[in-house]
Amino acid sequence: MNRITATYDIESPVGVQRAAEVLAGEQSTGTFTRLAAETDALRERSAARIENIEITGTSSTPSLPSRKTGETYERGTVTISWSLDNFGTSLPTLMSTLAGNLFELAELSAIRLVDMQLPSAFATDHPGPQFGAQGTRDFMDGHQGPVIGTIIKPSVGLNPSETAALVQTLVDAGIDFIKDDELQANGAHCPFAERVQEVTRVLNAHADKTGKRVMYAFNVTDEIDQMWRNLDVLEAHGGTCAMVCMSSVGLTGLRALRNRSPMTIHGHRAGWGIYSRSPDIGISFPVMQKLWRLAGADHLHVNGLANKFTETDDVIAQSATSVQSPVCDSGPAHLAMPVYSSGQTVWQIDPARSLLGNDDFIFCAGGGILSHPDGAGAGVIALRQAADAARNGIDIKEFARQHPELQAAVDTFSQPKIKLKRP
Amino acid sequence: MNRITATYDIESPVGVQRAAEVLAGEQSTGTFTRLAAETDALRERSAARIENIEITGTSSTPSLPSRKTGETYERGTVTISWSLDNFGTSLPTLMSTLAGNLFELAELSAIRLVDMQLPSAFATDHPGPQFGAQGTRDFMDGHQGPVIGTIIKPSVGLNPSETAALVQTLVDAGIDFIKDDELQANGAHCPFAERVQEVTRVLNAHADKTGKRVMYAFNVTDEIDQMWRNLDVLEAHGGTCAMVCMSSVGLTGLRALRNRSPMTIHGHRAGWGIYSRSPDIGISFPVMQKLWRLAGADHLHVNGLANKFTETDDVIAQSATSVQSPVCDSGPAHLAMPVYSSGQTVWQIDPARSLLGNDDFIFCAGGGILSHPDGAGAGVIALRQAADAARNGIDIKEFARQHPELQAAVDTFSQPKIKLKRP
């Protein structure tokens, strides 16, 4: 397969067929008026092709305002393909082409990029995640089971030594993984280098004492040269994970980080709501995560089941499983680890694991650990017990009867409603 | 002023006041439950503050789907501020904070970032446009008036020598500025280095022969290291302008380009529709263009009046003038040149110039030049005549009587309706 295909959910005042033609034209050889230079040979070689069209409905009002209006607005799914020769395997130009001017076309009153299939050349030309799940476990001295994590809170405001004191509490509680908040990068009150120095001192002492190496995702997000300096600081102090806000630095920033990183890259998706929030404009997570994995993210945030944000559980399920699916039909699979977070407690571990069928995920809880009635240590133990129950196919309430920490968690945290359309 | 302020247009099932509190909390020190570490001193230092709230309406249905529902959805404008100490002048962390998780909050059924005011530290800490309007003119040997430009079409499909042949036609027509299409980067059929070689040969020969140096914006968009290599190629061949798709490379990619560029940076906004298209989610251009200017763009696309896309003329007016307004209240102004394009003819020059009150803009036309009945040369002359009329406050139809090229253009291209709310 030497063509890139993209599927869009669109709505149009000029009909789905005509809108698909305009879209394909705008994003390849098309112009207002056909120019002399636009020969048949050129079109055959370089024009985008409409591969499939399905009409899904009609409405009397447009979903988004537009210059062009119609009596009705037809909705449908269109699949368009491009030759690999148009832009090769460049991720930025893939974005300009599949997610460029088309979002502004007056012939479209809604457009979401919902699926994308890439030729295997993308999988071979790009480095992908350097470590993935196994590499992450290796940095943690062969950790087994889901990685139980938490986030430093308050998000900002703690200074380096206050952060380190909280980290001490968390590692004493037996946590596997801790991350900076995405708001905490390199501010005057908590400079990156000082935070790394203070926090790694705690992590290294803990590893020396207990043999357990806790992974801490330090937020390296910044300009490229500063991110590279941050990596140097981290490496010098034995850091094993660099967190980056992918939308804030952009695709090329993520790739530049990957090019120099000797450690795992934890991909935070702050700002993702711009792409995901509206049913009428944006990009689906299964599409975007392919780009982020190709550019080198080892861990990818996927929100959590029954989260405190807005995505439905079906979207979370689709996001989490997409991260563990091969990036192309053939070539390196470039799998990443999904990171569940947002309002997570013992109740979500079993359904989160069921979606994947394995333990290769990071499960971040805040209140779900710190609000355990017997303290953070019992909170972490309860989550591991919930994971054990899930792995062995035992109902959490039944397992809790033999495991007091889990029982206390089950009694403390109310069971959330998870709404999944099972296939 | 040592605080960063952002204004959002929001809608909420829990009321605008409560939603603003959640937003400010989520984007600074807040957590579900107030932690012991979240002391009064920490909040005073690091918490985001609500500066202003205005209620603008109420509806019975939510604009965007959300987990949280209400009986009514209150809409309003809220202004929030953050201490500079939280993240300094880092543009990526500014994005993570002002345009991060908040877009996914269940307490919001609509949220657009519509305004942002930055302390002057941003203007002094960032390089800004290296050349701006005057530097652009210097590269063009002191060009006067608006820069009249066009775009290579078909967008993709021409090989390097076909591109160069078209460039020959365009420079012979007297054009000031030519740009690659955003889809044309470094594909197999038109490799960047070969295109540069063939096109600059034409440009350099034309300059030697006529004394006129035409600026060509070569699309350097790619990974960071490849963009740097592209700059080297351009510089070796006497190139004067590097075009980059800003959303495709991200903010840090733009800045990395600026750090090494000896030439003007032409900022293309392919993909902008994701931010602009919905009235209920996204970021306004006046906000985003500040970041792009701080990161170093000399030219910024602002769409055109009466364009073929979807933005209203009022949005275009606001976008174009924002690019020529100081980036902060004090410090370097970091002005950029607005680039008008999309469906532009002689008719839009006067209103486009009136918005700015000066000639420091690039005016790109495709059909507006090539479809002139007397050829591309007359097309360019007609646009210059329209600009002369605008500068001298003479009505285009009156001026056309003495200027045959303009008269032919006025007769050929239908006058578009431009709808501007004049202040």
PDB file of C-alpha atoms in Angstrom, chain B residues 231-411:
ATOM      1  CA  LEU B 231      17.929  26.801   5.589  1.00  0.00           C
ATOM      2  CA  ASP B 232      21.515  25.958   4.671  1.00  0.00           C
ATOM      3  CA  VAL B 233      20.454  25.008   1.151  1.00  0.00           C
ATOM      4  CA  LEU B 234      18.443  28.208   0.833  1.00  0.00           C
ATOM      5  CA  GLU B 235      21.227  30.411   2.095  1.00  0.00           C
ATOM      6  CA  ALA B 236      23.729  28.817  -0.284  1.00  0.00           C
ATOM      7  CA  HIS B 237      21.470  29.724  -3.207  1.00  0.00           C
ATOM      8  CA  GLY B 238      20.656  33.275  -2.118  1.00  0.00           C
ATOM      9  CA  GLY B 239      17.192  32.499  -0.750  1.00  0.00           C
ATOM     10  CA  THR B 240      15.531  35.268   1.251  1.00  0.00           C
ATOM     11  CA  CYS B 241      12.436  33.639   2.732  1.00  0.00           C
ATOM     12  CA  ALA B 242      11.597  30.385   4.524  1.00  0.00           C
ATOM     13  CA  MET B 243       7.943  29.416   4.753  1.00  0.00           C
ATOM     14  CA  VAL B 244       6.774  27.201   7.591  1.00  0.00           C
ATOM     15  CA  CYS B 245       3.414  25.660   8.452  1.00  0.00           C
ATOM     16  CA  MET B 246       3.300  26.758  12.054  1.00  0.00           C
ATOM     17  CA  SER B 247       0.693  24.353  13.395  1.00  0.00           C
ATOM     18  CA  SER B 248       2.357  21.434  11.640  1.00  0.00           C
ATOM     19  CA  VAL B 249       5.747  21.995  13.275  1.00  0.00           C
ATOM     20  CA  GLY B 250       4.465  23.491  16.533  1.00  0.00           C
ATOM     21  CA  LEU B 251       5.626  26.506  18.510  1.00  0.00           C
ATOM     22  CA  THR B 252       9.036  25.096  19.390  1.00  0.00           C
ATOM     23  CA  GLY B 253       9.690  24.160  15.764  1.00  0.00           C
ATOM     24  CA  LEU B 254       8.987  27.732  14.713  1.00  0.00           C
ATOM     25  CA  ARG B 255      11.330  29.057  17.384  1.00  0.00           C
ATOM     26  CA  ALA B 256      14.063  26.573  16.432  1.00  0.00           C
ATOM     27  CA  LEU B 257      13.768  27.775  12.848  1.00  0.00           C
ATOM     28  CA  ARG B 258      14.006  31.404  13.982  1.00  0.00           C
ATOM     29  CA  ASN B 259      17.127  30.622  16.002  1.00  0.00           C
ATOM     30  CA  ARG B 260      19.063  29.601  12.898  1.00  0.00           C
ATOM     31  CA  SER B 261      17.398  31.594  10.138  1.00  0.00           C
ATOM     32  CA  PRO B 262      19.372  34.249   8.249  1.00  0.00           C
ATOM     33  CA  MET B 263      16.228  35.098   6.253  1.00  0.00           C
ATOM     34  CA  THR B 264      12.581  36.091   6.702  1.00  0.00           C
ATOM     35  CA  ILE B 265      10.152  33.531   8.112  1.00  0.00           C
ATOM     36  CA  HIS B 266       6.818  33.314   6.331  1.00  0.00           C
ATOM     37  CA  GLY B 267       4.259  31.879   8.742  1.00  0.00           C
ATOM     38  CA  HIS B 268       1.562  29.758   7.115  1.00  0.00           C
ATOM     39  CA  ARG B 269      -1.370  28.820   9.308  1.00  0.00           C
ATOM     40  CA  ALA B 270      -2.568  25.587   7.635  1.00  0.00           C
ATOM     41  CA  GLY B 271      -4.809  23.799  10.119  1.00  0.00           C
ATOM     42  CA  TRP B 272      -5.989  27.051  11.672  1.00  0.00           C
ATOM     43  CA  GLY B 273      -9.623  25.998  11.186  1.00  0.00           C
ATOM     44  CA  ILE B 274      -9.331  23.634  14.153  1.00  0.00           C
ATOM     45  CA  TYR B 275      -8.813  26.685  16.378  1.00  0.00           C
ATOM     46  CA  SER B 276     -11.099  29.125  14.612  1.00  0.00           C
ATOM     47  CA  ARG B 277     -13.985  27.256  13.100  1.00  0.00           C
ATOM     48  CA  SER B 278     -16.305  26.651  16.043  1.00  0.00           C
ATOM     49  CA  PRO B 279     -17.814  29.503  18.082  1.00  0.00           C
ATOM     50  CA  ASP B 280     -17.717  27.153  21.090  1.00  0.00           C
ATOM     51  CA  ILE B 281     -14.163  25.775  21.220  1.00  0.00           C
ATOM     52  CA  GLY B 282     -10.778  27.112  20.207  1.00  0.00           C
ATOM     53  CA  ILE B 283      -8.427  30.067  20.304  1.00  0.00           C
ATOM     54  CA  SER B 284      -8.777  33.445  18.611  1.00  0.00           C
ATOM     55  CA  PHE B 285      -6.200  34.608  16.072  1.00  0.00           C
ATOM     56  CA  PRO B 286      -5.258  37.744  18.072  1.00  0.00           C
ATOM     57  CA  VAL B 287      -4.116  35.411  20.856  1.00  0.00           C
ATOM     58  CA  MET B 288      -2.272  32.875  18.720  1.00  0.00           C
ATOM     59  CA  GLN B 289      -0.480  35.410  16.552  1.00  0.00           C
ATOM     60  CA  LYS B 290       1.238  36.852  19.650  1.00  0.00           C
ATOM     61  CA  LEU B 291       2.830  33.470  20.281  1.00  0.00           C
ATOM     62  CA  TRP B 292       3.843  33.084  16.639  1.00  0.00           C
ATOM     63  CA  ARG B 293       5.382  36.580  16.597  1.00  0.00           C
ATOM     64  CA  LEU B 294       7.227  36.016  19.859  1.00  0.00           C
ATOM     65  CA  ALA B 295       8.579  32.778  18.376  1.00  0.00           C
ATOM     66  CA  GLY B 296       9.825  34.694  15.351  1.00  0.00           C
ATOM     67  CA  ALA B 297       7.431  34.803  12.380  1.00  0.00           C
ATOM     68  CA  ASP B 298       8.005  37.843  10.112  1.00  0.00           C
ATOM     69  CA  HIS B 299       4.930  37.295   7.933  1.00  0.00           C
ATOM     70  CA  LEU B 300       1.616  35.898   9.159  1.00  0.00           C
ATOM     71  CA  HIS B 301      -1.284  34.672   7.056  1.00  0.00           C
ATOM     72  CA  VAL B 302      -4.556  36.313   8.060  1.00  0.00           C
ATOM     73  CA  ASN B 303      -6.870  35.039   5.290  1.00  0.00           C
ATOM     74  CA  GLY B 304      -8.467  37.744   3.077  1.00  0.00           C
ATOM     75  CA  LEU B 305     -11.523  39.957   3.021  1.00  0.00           C
ATOM     76  CA  ALA B 306     -14.363  38.233   1.135  1.00  0.00           C
ATOM     77  CA  ASN B 307     -12.331  35.015   1.103  1.00  0.00           C
ATOM     78  CA  LYS B 308     -13.272  31.565  -0.180  1.00  0.00           C
ATOM     79  CA  PHE B 309     -13.053  30.108   3.324  1.00  0.00           C
ATOM     80  CA  THR B 310     -15.365  30.614   6.281  1.00  0.00           C
ATOM     81  CA  GLU B 311     -14.108  33.465   8.461  1.00  0.00           C
ATOM     82  CA  THR B 312     -16.165  36.652   8.440  1.00  0.00           C
ATOM     83  CA  ASP B 313     -14.679  39.937   7.312  1.00  0.00           C
ATOM     84  CA  ASP B 314     -14.755  41.232  10.880  1.00  0.00           C
ATOM     85  CA  VAL B 315     -12.539  38.342  11.960  1.00  0.00           C
ATOM     86  CA  ILE B 316     -10.116  39.096   9.102  1.00  0.00           C
ATOM     87  CA  ALA B 317     -10.020  42.762  10.114  1.00  0.00           C
ATOM     88  CA  GLN B 318      -9.281  41.883  13.713  1.00  0.00           C
ATOM     89  CA  SER B 319      -6.605  39.371  12.628  1.00  0.00           C
ATOM     90  CA  ALA B 320      -4.820  41.753  10.243  1.00  0.00           C
ATOM     91  CA  THR B 321      -4.659  44.651  12.688  1.00  0.00           C
ATOM     92  CA  SER B 322      -3.578  42.407  15.557  1.00  0.00           C
ATOM     93  CA  VAL B 323      -0.408  41.496  13.668  1.00  0.00           C
ATOM     94  CA  GLN B 324       0.530  45.181  13.520  1.00  0.00           C
ATOM     95  CA  SER B 325      -0.196  45.907  17.193  1.00  0.00           C
ATOM     96  CA  PRO B 326       2.541  45.763  19.871  1.00  0.00           C
ATOM     97  CA  VAL B 327       2.824  42.272  21.351  1.00  0.00           C
ATOM     98  CA  CYS B 328       2.941  43.636  24.912  1.00  0.00           C
ATOM     99  CA  ASP B 329       2.072  47.009  26.459  1.00  0.00           C
ATOM    100  CA  SER B 330       5.760  47.917  26.609  1.00  0.00           C
ATOM    101  CA  GLY B 331       9.045  46.516  25.357  1.00  0.00           C
ATOM    102  CA  PRO B 332       9.822  45.664  21.725  1.00  0.00           C
ATOM    103  CA  ALA B 333       6.654  45.810  19.604  1.00  0.00           C
ATOM    104  CA  HIS B 334       7.681  42.793  17.490  1.00  0.00           C
ATOM    105  CA  LEU B 335       5.386  43.724  14.588  1.00  0.00           C
ATOM    106  CA  ALA B 336       4.875  41.294  11.712  1.00  0.00           C
ATOM    107  CA  MET B 337       3.502  41.714   8.185  1.00  0.00           C
ATOM    108  CA  PRO B 338      -0.035  40.458   7.609  1.00  0.00           C
ATOM    109  CA  VAL B 339      -0.444  38.272   4.508  1.00  0.00           C
ATOM    110  CA  TYR B 340      -3.817  38.538   2.821  1.00  0.00           C
ATOM    111  CA  SER B 341      -4.800  35.645   0.567  1.00  0.00           C
ATOM    112  CA  SER B 342      -7.714  33.491  -0.654  1.00  0.00           C
ATOM    113  CA  GLY B 343      -9.935  34.779  -3.451  1.00  0.00           C
ATOM    114  CA  GLN B 344      -8.247  38.194  -3.611  1.00  0.00           C
ATOM    115  CA  THR B 345      -8.540  40.600  -6.574  1.00  0.00           C
ATOM    116  CA  VAL B 346      -8.063  44.344  -7.160  1.00  0.00           C
ATOM    117  CA  TRP B 347     -11.292  44.968  -5.246  1.00  0.00           C
ATOM    118  CA  GLN B 348      -9.901  43.947  -1.857  1.00  0.00           C
ATOM    119  CA  ILE B 349      -6.752  46.084  -1.874  1.00  0.00           C
ATOM    120  CA  ASP B 350      -8.348  49.326  -0.735  1.00  0.00           C
ATOM    121  CA  PRO B 351     -10.310  47.838   2.185  1.00  0.00           C
ATOM    122  CA  ALA B 352      -7.323  45.656   3.143  1.00  0.00           C
ATOM    123  CA  ARG B 353      -5.072  48.732   3.241  1.00  0.00           C
ATOM    124  CA  SER B 354      -7.662  50.854   5.062  1.00  0.00           C
ATOM    125  CA  LEU B 355      -7.703  48.413   7.971  1.00  0.00           C
ATOM    126  CA  LEU B 356      -3.981  48.965   8.516  1.00  0.00           C
ATOM    127  CA  GLY B 357      -3.441  52.535   7.337  1.00  0.00           C
ATOM    128  CA  ASN B 358      -0.120  51.565   5.736  1.00  0.00           C
ATOM    129  CA  ASP B 359       1.456  49.483   2.955  1.00  0.00           C
ATOM    130  CA  ASP B 360       3.222  46.996   5.203  1.00  0.00           C
ATOM    131  CA  PHE B 361       1.325  43.946   4.041  1.00  0.00           C
ATOM    132  CA  ILE B 362       1.646  41.121   1.537  1.00  0.00           C
ATOM    133  CA  PHE B 363      -1.274  40.701  -0.841  1.00  0.00           C
ATOM    134  CA  CYS B 364      -1.430  37.289  -2.511  1.00  0.00           C
ATOM    135  CA  ALA B 365      -3.660  36.660  -5.499  1.00  0.00           C
ATOM    136  CA  GLY B 366      -3.878  33.624  -7.777  1.00  0.00           C
ATOM    137  CA  GLY B 367      -6.765  33.894 -10.199  1.00  0.00           C
ATOM    138  CA  GLY B 368      -6.755  37.629  -9.453  1.00  0.00           C
ATOM    139  CA  ILE B 369      -3.476  37.819 -11.405  1.00  0.00           C
ATOM    140  CA  LEU B 370      -3.479  34.857 -13.787  1.00  0.00           C
ATOM    141  CA  SER B 371      -7.059  35.385 -14.970  1.00  0.00           C
ATOM    142  CA  HIS B 372      -6.494  39.026 -16.011  1.00  0.00           C
ATOM    143  CA  PRO B 373      -7.679  39.229 -19.644  1.00  0.00           C
ATOM    144  CA  ASP B 374      -4.374  40.777 -20.753  1.00  0.00           C
ATOM    145  CA  GLY B 375      -2.209  38.241 -18.944  1.00  0.00           C
ATOM    146  CA  ALA B 376      -0.338  37.934 -15.665  1.00  0.00           C
ATOM    147  CA  GLY B 377       1.797  41.041 -16.313  1.00  0.00           C
ATOM    148  CA  ALA B 378      -1.283  43.213 -16.628  1.00  0.00           C
ATOM    149  CA  GLY B 379      -2.702  41.424 -13.591  1.00  0.00           C
ATOM    150  CA  VAL B 380       0.228  42.519 -11.421  1.00  0.00           C
ATOM    151  CA  ILE B 381       0.140  46.077 -12.801  1.00  0.00           C
ATOM    152  CA  ALA B 382      -3.583  46.299 -12.063  1.00  0.00           C
ATOM    153  CA  LEU B 383      -2.991  45.302  -8.433  1.00  0.00           C
ATOM    154  CA  ARG B 384      -0.283  47.979  -8.074  1.00  0.00           C
ATOM    155  CA  GLN B 385      -2.624  50.540  -9.618  1.00  0.00           C
ATOM    156  CA  ALA B 386      -5.336  49.523  -7.150  1.00  0.00           C
ATOM    157  CA  ALA B 387      -2.813  50.010  -4.336  1.00  0.00           C
ATOM    158  CA  ASP B 388      -1.847  53.458  -5.683  1.00  0.00           C
ATOM    159  CA  ALA B 389      -5.501  54.444  -5.783  1.00  0.00           C
ATOM    160  CA  ALA B 390      -5.972  53.234  -2.202  1.00  0.00           C
ATOM    161  CA  ARG B 391      -2.874  55.118  -0.964  1.00  0.00           C
ATOM    162  CA  ASN B 392      -4.096  58.328  -2.576  1.00  0.00           C
ATOM    163  CA  GLY B 393      -7.674  57.951  -1.428  1.00  0.00           C
ATOM    164  CA  ILE B 394      -9.059  57.742  -4.954  1.00  0.00           C
ATOM    165  CA  ASP B 395     -11.996  55.492  -5.744  1.00  0.00           C
ATOM    166  CA  ILE B 396     -10.870  52.409  -7.673  1.00  0.00           C
ATOM    167  CA  LYS B 397     -13.435  52.926 -10.458  1.00  0.00           C
ATOM    168  CA  GLU B 398     -12.377  56.543 -10.964  1.00  0.00           C
ATOM    169  CA  PHE B 399      -8.673  55.634 -10.951  1.00  0.00           C
ATOM    170  CA  ALA B 400      -9.363  52.819 -13.437  1.00  0.00           C
ATOM    171  CA  ARG B 401     -10.490  55.304 -16.089  1.00  0.00           C
ATOM    172  CA  GLN B 402      -6.900  56.517 -16.456  1.00  0.00           C
ATOM    173  CA  HIS B 403      -5.334  53.070 -15.983  1.00  0.00           C
ATOM    174  CA  PRO B 404      -6.278  50.444 -18.593  1.00  0.00           C
ATOM    175  CA  GLU B 405      -4.904  47.384 -16.719  1.00  0.00           C
ATOM    176  CA  LEU B 406      -6.965  48.291 -13.662  1.00  0.00           C
ATOM    177  CA  GLN B 407      -9.976  49.022 -15.842  1.00  0.00           C
ATOM    178  CA  ALA B 408      -9.743  45.553 -17.401  1.00  0.00           C
ATOM    179  CA  ALA B 409      -9.467  43.972 -13.947  1.00  0.00           C
ATOM    180  CA  VAL B 410     -12.450  45.934 -12.647  1.00  0.00           C
ATOM    181  CA  ASP B 411     -14.431  44.790 -15.673  1.00  0.00           C
TER     182      ASP B 411
END
